[in-house]
Tab-separated table of C-alpha atoms in Angstrom:
chain	number	residue	atom	x	y	z
B	1	MET	CA	-10.904	-6.764	21.291
B	2	ILE	CA	-8.972	-3.940	23.302
B	3	THR	CA	-8.378	-1.260	21.038
B	4	ARG	CA	-7.199	2.438	21.771
B	5	LEU	CA	-6.158	5.750	19.568
B	6	LEU	CA	-3.483	7.403	21.798
B	7	SER	CA	-2.829	10.290	19.386
B	8	ALA	CA	-3.536	11.419	16.082
B	9	ALA	CA	-2.096	15.233	15.121
B	10	ALA	CA	-2.101	16.712	11.728
B	11	VAL	CA	1.579	17.797	11.601
B	12	CYS	CA	1.777	20.391	8.729
B	13	CYS	CA	-0.180	20.987	5.682
B	14	ALA	CA	1.609	20.376	2.324
B	15	THR	CA	-0.255	23.064	0.404
B	16	GLY	CA	0.657	26.066	2.461
B	17	LEU	CA	-2.535	26.354	4.910
B	18	PRO	CA	-1.513	29.234	7.159
B	19	LEU	CA	-0.373	28.508	10.398
B	20	GLY	CA	-3.233	27.355	13.101
B	21	ALA	CA	-5.616	27.019	10.221
B	22	GLU	CA	-5.293	23.378	10.806
B	23	ASN	CA	-7.195	23.470	14.024
B	24	THR	CA	-10.234	24.691	12.146
B	25	PHE	CA	-11.268	21.332	10.418
B	26	GLU	CA	-12.306	18.240	12.154
B	27	THR	CA	-10.346	15.204	12.083
B	28	PRO	CA	-10.170	13.772	8.729
B	29	ILE	CA	-9.612	10.170	9.895
B	30	THR	CA	-10.023	7.351	12.557
B	31	GLY	CA	-8.389	4.138	13.093
B	32	GLU	CA	-8.635	1.253	15.075
B	33	ILE	CA	-7.305	-2.739	15.166
B	34	LEU	CA	-9.504	-5.632	14.452
B	35	ASN	CA	-8.271	-8.649	16.240
B	36	GLY	CA	-9.203	-10.858	13.691
B	37	TRP	CA	-8.109	-14.913	14.107
B	38	GLN	CA	-5.616	-17.448	14.471
B	39	GLN	CA	-4.087	-19.231	11.239
B	40	THR	CA	-3.115	-23.030	11.267
B	41	ASP	CA	0.628	-21.837	10.745
B	42	GLY	CA	0.547	-19.983	14.006
B	43	THR	CA	0.451	-16.870	12.806
B	44	HIS	CA	-2.371	-14.260	13.898
B	45	LEU	CA	-4.441	-12.282	11.116
B	46	ALA	CA	-5.565	-9.096	12.319
B	47	ALA	CA	-6.229	-5.612	10.705
B	48	LEU	CA	-6.074	-1.555	10.472
B	49	ARG	CA	-9.147	-0.270	9.774
B	50	LEU	CA	-9.191	3.458	8.538
B	51	THR	CA	-12.078	5.352	7.985
B	52	LEU	CA	-11.877	9.050	6.427
B	53	ALA	CA	-14.397	11.642	6.456
B	54	PRO	CA	-16.356	12.458	3.328
B	55	GLY	CA	-13.938	13.993	0.581
B	56	TRP	CA	-10.960	12.640	2.056
B	57	LYS	CA	-8.579	9.924	0.888
B	58	THR	CA	-5.128	8.248	1.790
B	59	TYR	CA	-2.356	6.694	0.160
B	60	TRP	CA	-1.316	3.462	-0.812
B	61	ARG	CA	2.072	2.088	-0.447
B	62	THR	CA	2.837	3.546	-3.408
B	63	PRO	CA	0.805	6.682	-3.476
B	64	GLY	CA	1.888	8.492	-7.467
B	65	ASP	CA	3.510	11.577	-8.092
B	66	ALA	CA	1.455	13.685	-5.534
B	67	GLY	CA	0.899	11.818	-3.048
B	68	ILE	CA	2.551	10.924	0.056
B	69	PRO	CA	3.870	7.508	0.946
B	70	PRO	CA	2.749	5.570	4.414
B	71	HIS	CA	5.132	4.786	6.893
B	72	PHE	CA	4.262	2.106	9.663
B	73	ASP	CA	6.657	1.737	12.865
B	74	TRP	CA	5.669	-1.343	15.271
B	75	SER	CA	8.666	-0.540	17.110
B	76	GLY	CA	6.068	-0.184	20.359
B	77	SER	CA	4.764	-3.472	20.429
B	78	GLU	CA	5.673	-6.497	22.705
B	79	ASN	CA	5.748	-10.315	21.707
B	80	LEU	CA	5.764	-9.191	18.278
B	81	ARG	CA	8.570	-11.029	15.480
B	82	GLY	CA	7.093	-9.838	12.351
B	83	VAL	CA	4.290	-8.020	10.319
B	84	GLY	CA	3.015	-8.353	6.636
B	85	ILE	CA	0.726	-6.051	5.213
B	86	THR	CA	-1.580	-6.749	2.594
B	87	TRP	CA	-3.044	-4.016	0.597
B	88	PRO	CA	-6.323	-4.336	-0.800
B	89	THR	CA	-6.696	-2.984	-4.628
B	90	PRO	CA	-6.386	0.932	-4.588
B	91	GLU	CA	-8.323	3.675	-6.482
B	92	VAL	CA	-6.933	6.006	-9.051
B	93	PHE	CA	-7.299	9.717	-8.302
B	94	LYS	CA	-6.349	13.316	-9.875
B	95	THR	CA	-4.920	15.642	-7.912
B	96	ALA	CA	-4.006	18.910	-9.185
B	97	GLY	CA	-3.479	17.208	-12.745
B	98	MET	CA	-1.358	14.328	-11.165
B	99	ARG	CA	-2.526	10.714	-10.552
B	100	THR	CA	-2.352	9.429	-7.310
B	101	ILE	CA	-3.026	5.912	-5.938
B	102	GLY	CA	-5.033	5.185	-2.917
B	103	TYR	CA	-8.276	4.720	-0.949
B	104	SER	CA	-11.582	7.093	-0.020
B	105	GLY	CA	-14.337	5.839	2.531
B	106	GLU	CA	-13.186	2.867	4.221
B	107	VAL	CA	-9.820	0.681	4.288
B	108	VAL	CA	-9.181	-2.280	6.031
B	109	LEU	CA	-5.659	-3.472	5.794
B	110	PRO	CA	-4.992	-6.915	6.801
B	111	ILE	CA	-1.989	-7.432	8.453
B	112	SER	CA	-0.029	-11.119	9.332
B	113	LEU	CA	1.320	-11.168	12.819
B	114	ALA	CA	4.506	-13.691	13.804
B	115	MET	CA	4.941	-13.727	17.508
B	116	HIS	CA	8.091	-14.509	19.568
B	117	ARG	CA	6.371	-16.399	22.403
B	118	THR	CA	3.439	-18.816	20.508
B	119	GLY	CA	0.231	-18.614	22.762
B	120	GLU	CA	0.726	-15.477	24.392
B	121	PRO	CA	-0.729	-12.139	23.372
B	122	ILE	CA	0.750	-9.554	21.526
B	123	GLU	CA	0.520	-5.919	22.536
B	124	LEU	CA	0.279	-4.424	19.283
B	125	SER	CA	1.378	-0.839	18.811
B	126	ALA	CA	0.815	0.724	15.697
B	127	HIS	CA	2.424	3.891	15.016
B	128	LEU	CA	1.215	5.588	11.624
B	129	ASP	CA	2.896	8.202	9.635
B	130	ILE	CA	0.246	8.576	6.374
B	131	GLY	CA	-0.800	11.514	4.247
B	132	VAL	CA	-4.672	12.366	3.751
B	133	CYS	CA	-5.678	14.831	0.764
B	134	SER	CA	-9.244	16.747	0.503
B	135	ASP	CA	-8.490	20.225	-0.912
B	136	ILE	CA	-5.420	20.022	0.865
B	137	CYS	CA	-3.138	17.747	1.957
B	138	VAL	CA	-1.825	16.828	5.685
B	139	PRO	CA	0.820	14.571	6.743
B	140	TYR	CA	-0.989	12.980	9.726
B	141	GLN	CA	-0.117	10.519	12.622
B	142	MET	CA	-1.813	8.409	14.913
B	143	THR	CA	-0.825	5.429	17.380
B	144	LEU	CA	-3.290	2.230	17.681
B	145	THR	CA	-2.728	-0.113	20.334
B	146	ALA	CA	-4.465	-3.458	20.545
B	147	VAL	CA	-4.056	-6.671	22.811
B	148	ILE	CA	-4.072	-9.347	19.961
B	149	ASP	CA	-5.009	-12.412	22.226
B	150	SER	CA	-7.989	-14.059	20.256
B	151	LYS	CA	-7.625	-17.881	19.883
B	152	SER	CA	-10.326	-18.406	17.488
B	153	THR	CA	-10.188	-19.714	14.434
B	154	LYS	CA	-13.006	-18.264	12.372
B	155	PRO	CA	-12.493	-15.343	10.159
B	156	THR	CA	-13.430	-12.021	10.486
B	157	PRO	CA	-15.973	-10.758	7.531
B	158	ALA	CA	-14.143	-7.403	7.347
B	159	ILE	CA	-10.718	-9.059	7.391
B	160	ALA	CA	-12.064	-11.422	4.632
B	161	ALA	CA	-13.141	-9.113	2.722
B	162	ALA	CA	-10.565	-7.349	2.203
B	163	LEU	CA	-7.690	-10.237	1.714
B	164	ALA	CA	-10.641	-10.781	-1.705
B	165	ALA	CA	-9.967	-7.806	-2.807
B	166	ARG	CA	-6.473	-7.918	-3.077
B	167	PRO	CA	-4.870	-7.938	-6.647
B	168	PHE	CA	-4.783	-11.430	-8.609
B	169	THR	CA	-1.381	-13.003	-8.900
B	170	ALA	CA	0.035	-13.348	-11.873
B	171	LYS	CA	-1.469	-17.187	-12.096
B	172	GLU	CA	-4.457	-16.046	-11.275
B	173	ALA	CA	-4.674	-13.862	-14.106
B	174	GLY	CA	-3.609	-15.611	-16.769
B	175	LEU	CA	-0.012	-13.819	-17.214
B	176	ARG	CA	1.945	-15.832	-19.646
B	177	SER	CA	5.225	-13.749	-19.348
B	178	VAL	CA	6.514	-10.491	-18.510
B	179	THR	CA	9.794	-9.062	-19.492
B	180	CYS	CA	11.584	-5.248	-18.697
B	181	ALA	CA	13.841	-3.674	-21.219
B	182	LEU	CA	16.238	-1.421	-19.397
B	183	SER	CA	18.268	1.792	-20.981
B	184	PRO	CA	20.084	4.805	-19.913
B	185	THR	CA	18.552	7.832	-19.373
B	186	GLU	CA	20.013	11.521	-18.031
B	187	ASP	CA	18.066	10.709	-14.730
B	188	GLY	CA	18.336	6.807	-14.276
B	189	LEU	CA	16.917	4.489	-16.351
B	190	ARG	CA	13.883	4.253	-19.208
B	191	ILE	CA	12.010	1.032	-18.230
B	192	GLU	CA	9.811	-0.557	-20.825
B	193	ALA	CA	7.814	-3.473	-19.622
B	194	HIS	CA	5.822	-6.031	-21.927
B	195	MET	CA	3.167	-8.281	-19.874
B	196	ALA	CA	1.381	-10.768	-22.132
B	197	VAL	CA	-2.012	-10.723	-19.968
B	198	PRO	CA	-5.274	-10.724	-20.759
B	199	SER	CA	-7.436	-7.390	-20.190
B	200	ALA	CA	-7.740	-6.189	-16.341
B	201	GLY	CA	-11.110	-4.125	-18.128
B	202	GLY	CA	-11.256	-0.451	-19.444
B	203	THR	CA	-8.163	1.989	-19.303
B	204	GLU	CA	-5.099	-0.008	-17.106
B	205	VAL	CA	-2.959	1.748	-15.290
B	206	VAL	CA	0.236	0.155	-14.516
B	207	ILE	CA	2.283	1.338	-11.602
B	208	ILE	CA	5.800	0.123	-11.541
B	209	GLU	CA	7.987	-0.225	-8.204
B	210	PRO	CA	11.609	-0.647	-8.264
B	211	GLY	CA	11.584	-2.565	-5.059
B	212	GLN	CA	15.185	-0.900	-4.053
B	213	PRO	CA	15.552	1.468	-1.232
B	214	GLY	CA	16.508	4.817	-2.809
B	215	LEU	CA	14.997	4.557	-6.093
B	216	TRP	CA	11.505	5.403	-7.709
B	217	SER	CA	9.563	5.312	-10.699
B	218	SER	CA	7.587	8.090	-12.871
B	219	GLU	CA	4.333	7.493	-14.008
B	220	THR	CA	4.118	5.057	-17.044
B	221	ASN	CA	2.580	5.132	-20.656
B	222	VAL	CA	0.474	2.512	-21.171
B	223	VAL	CA	-0.542	0.903	-24.785
B	224	ARG	CA	-2.412	-2.343	-25.007
B	225	THR	CA	-2.317	-4.711	-27.926
B	226	GLY	CA	-4.563	-7.281	-28.212
B	227	GLY	CA	-3.075	-9.692	-25.186
B	228	MET	CA	0.147	-7.691	-24.687
B	229	LEU	CA	0.227	-4.482	-22.443
B	230	VAL	CA	3.075	-2.274	-22.976
B	231	ALA	CA	3.877	0.055	-20.174
B	232	VAL	CA	7.061	2.658	-20.349
B	233	GLY	CA	8.263	5.054	-17.371
B	234	GLU	CA	11.402	5.737	-15.925
B	235	ILE	CA	13.432	4.918	-12.724
B	236	MET	CA	15.361	7.381	-10.745
B	237	ALA	CA	17.781	7.210	-7.603
B	238	GLY	CA	17.710	9.885	-4.795
B	239	SER	CA	21.714	10.055	-5.140
B	240	ALA	CA	24.384	10.302	-7.909
B	241	GLY	CA	26.189	7.887	-9.436
B	242	PRO	CA	25.773	4.660	-11.153
B	243	LEU	CA	21.838	2.694	-11.154
B	244	ALA	CA	21.323	-0.995	-10.637
B	245	LEU	CA	18.319	-2.496	-10.629
B	246	ASP	CA	17.490	-5.990	-9.586
B	247	ARG	CA	14.824	-7.292	-12.641
B	248	SER	CA	13.452	-9.820	-9.742
B	249	ARG	CA	12.629	-7.457	-7.070
B	250	ILE	CA	10.410	-5.287	-9.739
B	251	ARG	CA	7.007	-5.283	-8.903
B	252	ILE	CA	4.386	-4.185	-11.298
B	253	THR	CA	0.631	-3.724	-10.601
B	254	VAL	CA	-1.888	-3.624	-13.159
B	255	LEU	CA	-5.110	-1.740	-12.160
B	256	GLY	CA	-8.367	-2.109	-14.335
B	257	GLN	CA	-11.847	-1.486	-14.619
B	258	ASN	CA	-12.635	-5.669	-13.388
B	259	HIS	CA	-9.442	-6.076	-11.596
B	260	ALA	CA	-6.017	-5.512	-10.453
B	261	VAL	CA	-2.824	-7.769	-11.048
B	262	ASP	CA	0.125	-7.976	-8.937
B	263	ILE	CA	3.396	-9.285	-11.104
B	264	LYS	CA	6.692	-9.649	-8.837
B	265	GLY	CA	9.783	-9.973	-10.898
B	266	CYS	CA	10.472	-9.699	-14.883
B	267	ALA	CA	12.965	-11.185	-17.058
B	268	PRO	CA	15.483	-9.200	-19.515
B	269	GLY	CA	13.848	-7.778	-22.592
């Protein structure tokens, strides 16, 4: 495995840190690429491993009201046709009284790599534009590179563990039905999701992702009554005009004390 960190720079501070003060603390996050193994379908399973300094966290694909959404740019890669990311179950944090979703300590993000020319190495370049937070929140950039050329079919333990830490699918969690009722609001659409699913344990948090560019959703209010979990939130658009929502692209994640659940799509309610 050949892995290099080309650059890592705190771009600016989101909480008004004085100019120049970003140079007074240690690097809050480091990263590397894990080479992984060849899969039976011809794709390669690798991973990004991010290690955070004590007290720091970074964000899940949907960071919450106070978070910074992560962005990945693979355009500097060679022999790379496509990338799929598997997100391990995240943690729930409170930041300045607002809920954020992310990771602390170390996170391994499995990535499935499809190549143009099967059997040839992938020269992987991953440019990450992410947020990291402690007492301050900082947009942070790093570029990781590696030559992915392993022909091994033996799973890498760290990547296999991250795959096992993903949320349950709807079937694995025992979901019986899910419906979404939509109604107009002043700023967008009110969404009320009814999920007939066993408890994930403890106080459950529900994140609703619209699944369409230019749309985002608010924090949800959640109530469980027996086997029925109900989450209510609002979906808004970045521009004025009618808001059309495709229910098949809605993604709902339930985070509980025992496990998480990944639900894709919902029927009219």
